[in-house]
Coordinates of C-alpha atoms in Angstrom, one line a residue:
M1 CA -17.9 6.1 13.4
K2 CA -17.0 2.5 12.7
I3 CA -15.2 2.1 9.5
R4 CA -15.7 -1.8 8.1
R5 CA -12.4 -3.8 7.1
D6 CA -13.9 -7.1 6.5
L7 CA -11.1 -7.9 3.6
Y8 CA -8.4 -7.6 6.1
V9 CA -10.3 -9.5 9.2
K10 CA -10.5 -11.8 6.6
R11 CA -7.3 -12.3 5.2
L12 CA -6.4 -12.4 9.0
A13 CA -8.4 -15.4 9.5
D14 CA -7.2 -17.1 6.9
F15 CA -3.8 -17.2 8.6
M16 CA -4.9 -18.4 12.0
W17 CA -3.2 -21.2 13.4
D18 CA -0.8 -21.9 10.7
G19 CA 2.5 -21.7 13.3
Q20 CA 3.8 -18.6 11.9
V21 CA 3.7 -14.9 13.5
K22 CA 1.4 -12.5 11.6
V23 CA 3.1 -9.6 10.5
I24 CA 0.5 -6.4 10.1
A25 CA 2.4 -3.8 8.0
G26 CA 1.4 -0.5 6.4
I27 CA 2.0 2.9 6.2
R28 CA 1.7 5.5 9.2
G29 CA -2.0 6.0 10.2
C30 CA -3.9 3.2 7.5
G31 CA -5.5 1.6 10.8
K32 CA -3.2 -1.5 12.1
S33 CA -4.4 -1.3 15.3
Y34 CA -7.8 -0.7 14.9
L35 CA -7.7 -4.0 12.4
L36 CA -6.6 -5.5 15.3
H37 CA -7.7 -4.4 18.8
T38 CA -11.0 -3.9 17.6
L39 CA -12.2 -5.6 14.5
F40 CA -10.3 -8.9 14.6
R41 CA -10.8 -8.7 18.6
E42 CA -14.6 -8.7 17.6
H43 CA -14.5 -11.7 15.4
L44 CA -12.5 -13.4 17.6
L45 CA -14.9 -13.2 20.7
S46 CA -18.2 -13.5 18.1
G47 CA -16.6 -17.0 17.1
G48 CA -16.4 -17.6 21.1
V49 CA -13.3 -17.3 21.8
A50 CA -12.9 -16.3 26.0
E51 CA -12.4 -12.6 26.1
D52 CA -9.7 -13.6 28.7
H53 CA -7.8 -16.0 25.9
I54 CA -6.8 -12.4 23.8
L55 CA -3.7 -11.0 25.7
S56 CA -2.2 -8.1 24.2
C57 CA 0.4 -5.4 24.9
D58 CA 1.2 -1.9 23.3
L59 CA 5.2 -1.5 23.9
G60 CA 4.7 2.5 23.1
T61 CA 2.6 2.9 26.7
E62 CA 4.4 3.2 30.1
Q63 CA 2.2 0.7 31.4
D64 CA 3.9 -2.0 29.1
L65 CA 7.5 -0.4 29.6
C66 CA 8.6 -3.8 31.1
Y67 CA 8.1 -5.7 27.5
R68 CA 10.6 -3.4 25.8
N69 CA 12.8 -6.0 26.9
P70 CA 12.8 -9.3 24.6
L71 CA 13.4 -11.5 27.1
E72 CA 10.7 -10.1 29.5
L73 CA 8.4 -10.1 26.5
A74 CA 8.9 -14.0 26.0
S75 CA 9.1 -14.9 29.4
C76 CA 6.7 -13.1 30.6
F77 CA 3.7 -14.2 28.0
R78 CA 5.1 -17.9 28.5
R79 CA 4.4 -17.5 32.2
R80 CA 1.1 -16.8 31.5
I81 CA -0.1 -19.6 29.2
R82 CA 2.1 -22.0 31.3
G83 CA -0.5 -24.7 32.8
A84 CA -3.9 -23.2 31.0
S85 CA -5.9 -24.8 28.7
G86 CA -7.3 -24.0 25.2
Q87 CA -5.7 -21.8 22.6
F88 CA -4.7 -17.9 23.2
Y89 CA -4.5 -15.3 21.1
L90 CA -1.4 -12.6 21.4
F91 CA -1.7 -9.2 20.2
I92 CA 1.9 -7.0 20.3
D93 CA 1.6 -3.2 19.5
G94 CA 4.7 -1.1 18.8
I95 CA 7.3 -3.9 18.5
H96 CA 10.0 -1.2 17.0
K97 CA 10.2 -0.2 20.6
C98 CA 11.5 -3.3 21.8
E99 CA 15.1 -2.8 22.9
A100 CA 18.4 -5.6 21.9
V101 CA 19.8 -6.6 25.3
P102 CA 22.9 -8.6 25.6
N103 CA 22.4 -12.2 25.5
P104 CA 22.8 -13.6 29.1
Y105 CA 24.5 -17.0 28.8
I106 CA 27.1 -15.5 26.0
P107 CA 27.6 -11.8 27.0
D108 CA 30.0 -11.4 24.3
G109 CA 27.4 -13.1 21.9
N110 CA 25.0 -11.7 19.3
T111 CA 22.0 -9.3 21.1
I112 CA 18.8 -11.0 21.8
T113 CA 16.3 -9.0 19.5
V114 CA 12.5 -8.7 19.0
F115 CA 12.5 -11.0 16.7
D116 CA 14.1 -14.1 19.2
A117 CA 11.3 -13.2 21.2
L118 CA 8.5 -13.7 19.0
N119 CA 10.0 -16.4 17.1
D120 CA 10.6 -18.2 20.8
L121 CA 6.8 -17.4 21.4
K122 CA 4.9 -18.8 18.3
S123 CA 6.8 -22.3 19.1
I124 CA 4.1 -22.2 22.1
P125 CA 1.5 -25.2 20.7
N126 CA -1.4 -22.9 22.4
L127 CA -0.4 -19.7 21.1
D128 CA -1.2 -17.7 18.0
V129 CA 1.2 -14.5 17.6
Y130 CA -0.3 -11.1 15.7
V131 CA 2.3 -8.1 15.7
I132 CA 2.5 -4.6 14.5
A133 CA 5.0 -3.4 12.4
D134 CA 5.2 0.0 12.4
N135 CA 7.6 2.9 11.5
S136 CA 10.6 3.8 9.4
M137 CA 12.6 1.3 11.8
M138 CA 10.3 -1.6 10.9
L139 CA 11.0 -1.5 7.2
A140 CA 9.3 -3.3 4.9
S141 CA 12.1 -5.1 3.3
N142 CA 13.5 -6.1 6.5
L143 CA 10.8 -7.9 7.9
P144 CA 11.5 -11.4 6.0
T145 CA 15.0 -11.3 6.6
E146 CA 14.5 -10.6 10.1
F147 CA 11.3 -13.2 10.6
R148 CA 13.9 -16.0 8.9
G149 CA 10.8 -17.2 6.8
R150 CA 8.8 -18.0 10.0
S151 CA 5.9 -14.8 9.3
D152 CA 2.8 -14.2 7.4
Q153 CA 2.7 -10.6 6.3
I154 CA -0.7 -9.0 5.9
R155 CA -0.4 -5.4 3.9
V156 CA -2.9 -3.0 5.2
H157 CA -3.8 -0.1 2.9
P158 CA -5.5 3.3 3.8
L159 CA -9.2 3.2 3.0
S160 CA -10.6 1.6 -0.6
F161 CA -13.0 3.9 -1.8
S162 CA -15.3 1.3 -1.4
E163 CA -14.7 1.1 2.7
Y164 CA -14.5 5.1 2.5
Y165 CA -18.0 5.1 1.2
A166 CA -19.1 2.4 3.3
A167 CA -18.2 4.7 6.0
A168 CA -18.8 8.2 4.6
G169 CA -22.0 7.3 2.9
G170 CA -24.1 10.8 0.9
D171 CA -23.7 11.4 -2.9
R172 CA -21.2 9.2 -4.3
E173 CA -20.2 12.3 -6.6
E174 CA -19.6 14.1 -3.9
A175 CA -17.9 11.5 -1.8
F176 CA -15.4 10.7 -4.6
E177 CA -14.6 14.1 -4.8
Q178 CA -13.5 14.1 -1.2
Y179 CA -11.9 11.2 -1.1
A180 CA -9.4 12.2 -4.7
L181 CA -8.1 15.1 -2.3
Y182 CA -8.3 14.1 1.0
G183 CA -7.5 10.2 0.2
G184 CA -8.1 7.3 2.6
M185 CA -6.8 7.8 5.7
P186 CA -9.0 6.2 8.4
Y187 CA -8.3 9.5 10.8
C188 CA -9.9 12.2 8.2
L189 CA -13.2 10.7 8.2
S190 CA -13.3 12.4 11.6
L191 CA -12.0 15.8 11.0
P192 CA -14.0 18.3 9.5
C193 CA -12.6 19.4 5.8
D194 CA -10.7 22.5 6.9
A195 CA -8.7 20.5 9.0
R196 CA -7.7 17.4 6.9
K197 CA -4.9 19.2 4.9
E198 CA -2.9 20.2 8.3
Y199 CA -3.4 16.7 9.3
L200 CA -2.2 14.8 6.0
T201 CA 0.9 17.4 6.1
S202 CA 1.7 16.2 9.4
V203 CA 1.2 12.3 9.1
L204 CA 3.6 13.0 5.9
F205 CA 6.4 15.4 6.7
D206 CA 6.3 15.3 10.5
G207 CA 5.9 11.4 10.9
I208 CA 7.0 9.5 7.9
V209 CA 9.6 11.3 6.5
R210 CA 11.3 12.8 9.8
E211 CA 11.1 8.9 11.3
I212 CA 13.0 7.8 7.8
A213 CA 15.9 10.6 8.4
A214 CA 16.0 9.5 12.0
G215 CA 16.3 5.7 11.2
R216 CA 18.4 5.7 8.1
K217 CA 20.7 8.8 9.6
I218 CA 19.8 10.9 6.6
R219 CA 22.2 13.8 6.6
R220 CA 20.0 16.2 4.6
P221 CA 16.0 14.9 5.1
E222 CA 14.9 18.5 3.2
M223 CA 16.3 16.2 0.3
L224 CA 13.5 13.4 1.5
T225 CA 10.5 15.9 1.3
S226 CA 12.0 17.1 -2.2
F227 CA 11.9 13.3 -3.3
A228 CA 8.2 12.9 -2.0
E229 CA 7.1 16.0 -3.9
V230 CA 8.5 14.9 -7.0
L231 CA 7.5 11.4 -7.0
S232 CA 4.0 13.1 -6.4
L233 CA 3.8 15.4 -9.0
S234 CA 5.1 12.7 -11.4
A235 CA 2.7 10.0 -10.3
G236 CA 1.6 7.7 -12.9
T237 CA 4.3 9.0 -15.9
M238 CA 7.2 7.2 -16.3
T239 CA 9.9 7.9 -13.8
D240 CA 13.6 6.5 -13.2
P241 CA 15.9 7.5 -11.2
D242 CA 18.0 9.5 -14.1
S243 CA 14.9 12.0 -14.5
I244 CA 14.5 11.9 -10.8
A245 CA 18.2 13.4 -10.2
A246 CA 17.5 15.7 -13.0
A247 CA 14.6 17.3 -11.7
L248 CA 15.8 17.7 -8.4
N249 CA 19.5 19.0 -9.3
A250 CA 17.4 21.3 -12.0
G251 CA 16.4 22.8 -8.7
Q252 CA 19.4 22.5 -6.8
A253 CA 21.3 24.4 -9.3
Q254 CA 19.0 27.2 -9.6
N255 CA 19.3 27.8 -5.5
R256 CA 23.3 27.0 -5.8
K257 CA 23.1 24.0 -3.9
R258 CA 25.1 20.8 -3.8
P259 CA 24.0 18.3 -6.9
V260 CA 22.5 15.1 -5.8
A261 CA 24.3 12.2 -6.5
L262 CA 22.7 9.4 -8.2
N263 CA 23.1 6.6 -5.7
T264 CA 21.2 8.6 -3.4
V265 CA 18.4 9.1 -5.5
K266 CA 17.9 5.5 -5.8
S267 CA 18.7 4.9 -1.9
H268 CA 16.3 7.5 -1.3
L269 CA 13.6 5.8 -3.6
D270 CA 14.0 2.5 -1.5
C271 CA 13.6 4.6 1.7
L272 CA 10.0 5.7 0.7
S273 CA 9.0 2.3 -0.9
D274 CA 10.0 0.8 2.4
V275 CA 8.1 2.5 4.3
F276 CA 4.9 2.0 2.0
L277 CA 4.4 5.7 1.2
F278 CA 5.1 5.1 -2.7
S279 CA 4.9 1.7 -5.0
L280 CA 6.8 1.2 -8.0
C281 CA 5.0 -0.2 -11.1
R282 CA 7.0 -2.3 -13.4
Q283 CA 6.9 -2.1 -17.2
W284 CA 5.4 -5.4 -18.8
D285 CA 6.1 -5.9 -22.6
V286 CA 3.2 -7.9 -23.6
R287 CA 4.8 -9.0 -27.0
D288 CA 8.2 -10.6 -25.8
K289 CA 6.4 -11.8 -22.4
C290 CA 9.1 -9.9 -20.0
Y291 CA 9.7 -6.9 -17.9
A292 CA 11.1 -3.9 -19.8
G293 CA 13.5 -1.9 -16.9
F294 CA 13.5 1.2 -15.9
P295 CA 11.6 3.4 -16.7
G296 CA 8.6 2.5 -14.3
R297 CA 5.4 4.2 -12.7
Y298 CA 5.7 5.7 -9.0
Y299 CA 2.3 5.8 -7.2
C300 CA 1.8 7.3 -3.9
E301 CA -0.1 4.9 -1.3
D302 CA -2.8 7.5 -0.7
T303 CA -3.9 10.7 -2.7
G304 CA -4.3 12.5 0.4
L305 CA -0.7 12.0 1.0
R306 CA 0.1 12.3 -2.7
N307 CA -1.3 15.7 -2.5
A308 CA 0.1 17.2 0.7
A309 CA 3.6 16.2 -0.4
A310 CA 2.5 18.2 -3.6
G311 CA 1.3 21.2 -1.5
F312 CA -2.1 20.6 -2.6
R313 CA -1.5 21.9 -5.5
Q314 CA -1.5 20.5 -9.4
Q315 CA -4.3 18.0 -8.5
G316 CA -5.0 16.8 -12.0
M317 CA -7.9 14.5 -11.9
P318 CA -6.2 11.9 -14.8
H319 CA -3.5 11.7 -12.4
I320 CA -5.1 11.0 -9.0
M321 CA -8.0 8.8 -10.6
E322 CA -4.7 6.6 -11.9
N323 CA -3.2 6.6 -8.8
I324 CA -6.9 5.6 -7.0
L325 CA -7.2 2.8 -9.6
F326 CA -3.6 1.2 -9.2
N327 CA -4.2 1.2 -5.3
D328 CA -7.6 -0.1 -5.5
L329 CA -5.8 -3.1 -7.5
V330 CA -3.5 -3.7 -5.4
A331 CA -5.5 -3.5 -2.5
R332 CA -7.9 -6.3 -3.7
G333 CA -5.2 -8.7 -4.0
C334 CA -3.6 -8.3 -8.0
D335 CA -0.2 -8.1 -8.6
V336 CA -0.2 -5.2 -11.0
N337 CA 2.3 -4.1 -13.8
A338 CA 2.3 -1.1 -16.6
G339 CA 1.7 -2.8 -19.9
I340 CA 3.7 -2.1 -23.5
V341 CA 2.3 -3.4 -26.4
Y342 CA 3.7 -2.4 -30.1
D343 CA 1.5 -0.4 -32.6
S344 CA 2.8 -1.2 -36.5
R345 CA 0.7 1.9 -37.5
N346 CA 3.2 4.2 -36.6
S347 CA 2.1 7.9 -36.5
A348 CA 5.3 9.1 -38.2
G349 CA 4.6 7.0 -41.4
S350 CA 7.7 4.7 -40.0
S351 CA 8.2 1.1 -40.6
M352 CA 9.2 0.8 -37.0
P353 CA 6.2 0.0 -34.5
D354 CA 5.4 2.5 -32.1
A355 CA 5.3 1.4 -28.2
R356 CA 2.3 2.2 -26.9
G357 CA 0.8 2.0 -23.4
I358 CA -1.6 0.0 -21.0
D359 CA -2.5 1.9 -17.7
F360 CA -2.4 -1.7 -15.9
I361 CA -1.8 -5.3 -16.1
A362 CA -3.8 -6.7 -13.0
N363 CA -3.0 -10.2 -12.3
Y364 CA -5.9 -11.2 -10.2
A365 CA -6.8 -15.0 -8.9
G366 CA -4.8 -16.9 -11.9
K367 CA -6.4 -14.6 -14.3
K368 CA -5.5 -11.6 -16.1
F369 CA -6.7 -8.1 -16.9
Y370 CA -6.3 -5.4 -19.1
I371 CA -7.3 -1.9 -17.7
Q372 CA -6.7 1.4 -18.8
S373 CA -7.7 4.9 -17.3
A374 CA -9.6 7.4 -19.2
C375 CA -10.9 10.7 -17.4
A376 CA -13.0 12.0 -20.2
I377 CA -13.3 11.0 -23.6
E378 CA -15.0 13.6 -26.2
S379 CA -15.3 11.8 -29.4
E380 CA -15.1 8.8 -31.2
E381 CA -11.6 9.8 -32.4
K382 CA -10.3 9.7 -29.3
Y383 CA -12.4 6.8 -27.9
A384 CA -10.3 4.9 -30.8
A385 CA -7.2 6.7 -29.7
A386 CA -7.6 5.5 -25.8
S387 CA -8.5 2.2 -26.7
R388 CA -6.1 1.3 -29.7
P389 CA -3.8 -0.5 -27.1
L390 CA -6.3 -2.9 -25.7
K391 CA -7.4 -3.7 -29.1
L392 CA -3.5 -4.4 -29.7
V393 CA -3.6 -7.6 -27.3
N394 CA -3.1 -10.2 -28.8
D395 CA -5.0 -12.3 -26.5
S396 CA -8.6 -13.2 -25.3
F397 CA -8.2 -11.9 -21.5
P398 CA -10.7 -9.1 -20.2
K399 CA -10.1 -5.4 -21.3
I400 CA -11.7 -2.9 -19.3
M401 CA -11.6 0.9 -20.0
V402 CA -12.3 2.3 -16.7
R403 CA -14.0 6.3 -17.2
H404 CA -14.9 9.2 -15.2
D405 CA -17.5 10.6 -17.7
M406 CA -19.8 7.8 -18.0
R407 CA -22.6 6.3 -15.5
S408 CA -24.0 3.1 -17.6
R409 CA -21.6 -0.2 -18.3
W410 CA -21.5 -0.6 -22.1
Y411 CA -19.5 -3.4 -24.2
D412 CA -17.9 -2.1 -27.7
D413 CA -17.5 -4.0 -30.6
Y414 CA -13.9 -5.4 -29.5
G415 CA -15.3 -6.8 -26.1
I416 CA -13.9 -4.0 -24.2
L417 CA -16.1 -3.5 -21.2
N418 CA -16.5 0.4 -20.6
I419 CA -17.2 1.1 -17.0
G420 CA -17.4 4.4 -14.3
V421 CA -15.0 4.8 -12.2
L422 CA -17.6 4.8 -9.2
D423 CA -19.4 1.5 -10.3
F424 CA -15.6 0.1 -10.9
L425 CA -14.5 1.0 -7.2
L426 CA -18.0 0.1 -6.1
D427 CA -18.1 -3.5 -7.4
D428 CA -15.9 -5.5 -5.0
T429 CA -16.5 -8.7 -7.0
L430 CA -16.4 -7.5 -10.7
L431 CA -12.9 -8.6 -11.0
S432 CA -13.4 -12.2 -9.6
R433 CA -17.0 -12.5 -11.6
Y434 CA -14.7 -13.2 -15.1
P435 CA -15.0 -16.6 -16.2

């Protein structure tokens, strides 16, 4: 089955020949290798690039073992290009396998790393370098530091619903139900439904969690599993390190185990974010135009992995739909925050204003969108309550109510667009069409 990832192919093409190393980063199993070695390769060939001008190596294979030495990696491809005419492209997979080696000229100095080799290769005028960053050893927070500002990062996500449906086809409603349960990890599309749970559980626990524990030398790896479960079940709700610690320690006390320290909670949150498993959606105060600090909302990179972390239980559609919308907005290139507005109509009769939440404030191409996720609205009263935060925003940027319980689009008297979740997810140009 061929899966199109046109958005990412275009992003790679936009960075061609800019003098930087192109780093393709994303969670394990999201399709990075397929994107580079199949889709982007086809793009280059269709543009007239000769096949022998596309060089590649995979440091995870036996035939390319010698390139795990960064000195050999750099010198080998320098030799292959030396004296040749035309532009060359180099694809490198598995750079986390490359070992640091002593500097042969300064034995007591700093070691030579893969980053030194890549920075050397990118200096060749007729060579454009692309690498795949995988594994917990290549953490997201380390990449800009190690490349010292000499790289472009192309963040790849699991399939959006639009990409998923383009490949899977069939009834839209049924496809969305499957997507909400099993997510958008590309390999899942080739598996029968009864094998997908086992695959996702294996990716999460045997792959991601185990590698984090090994890479960070975590002595209690079972705590990472508990962290993933707590964050998955709280996706879409306001969460901070203190509340996570309280939830974990309630279970620890019940099982007569040692409590978890707050610093451990913060460290593990960083780990799960660094390998792209969870993303923090920070709160933005619309009135004061500043970040409100903790708590924020954590969303899982893929709903299938989210459900696997939760043991495929508590699969409430409101939280899953909100998670899908967050991931979709991020994949489209939006900078996404949660919003806070204040209502003078206090339900308790107090003169103190109530803080009300807007699910997402999405900044896209210089425009701002206020987006509310609503699974089902059964009455006018519930619609008034759900839409009130959007009505409290005192600016003219678009307001959108994404709903699971409707098909056709319509605008209310306040200019709020009501749109079905399937139409929103499948309309790739919706945000760009706004004036």
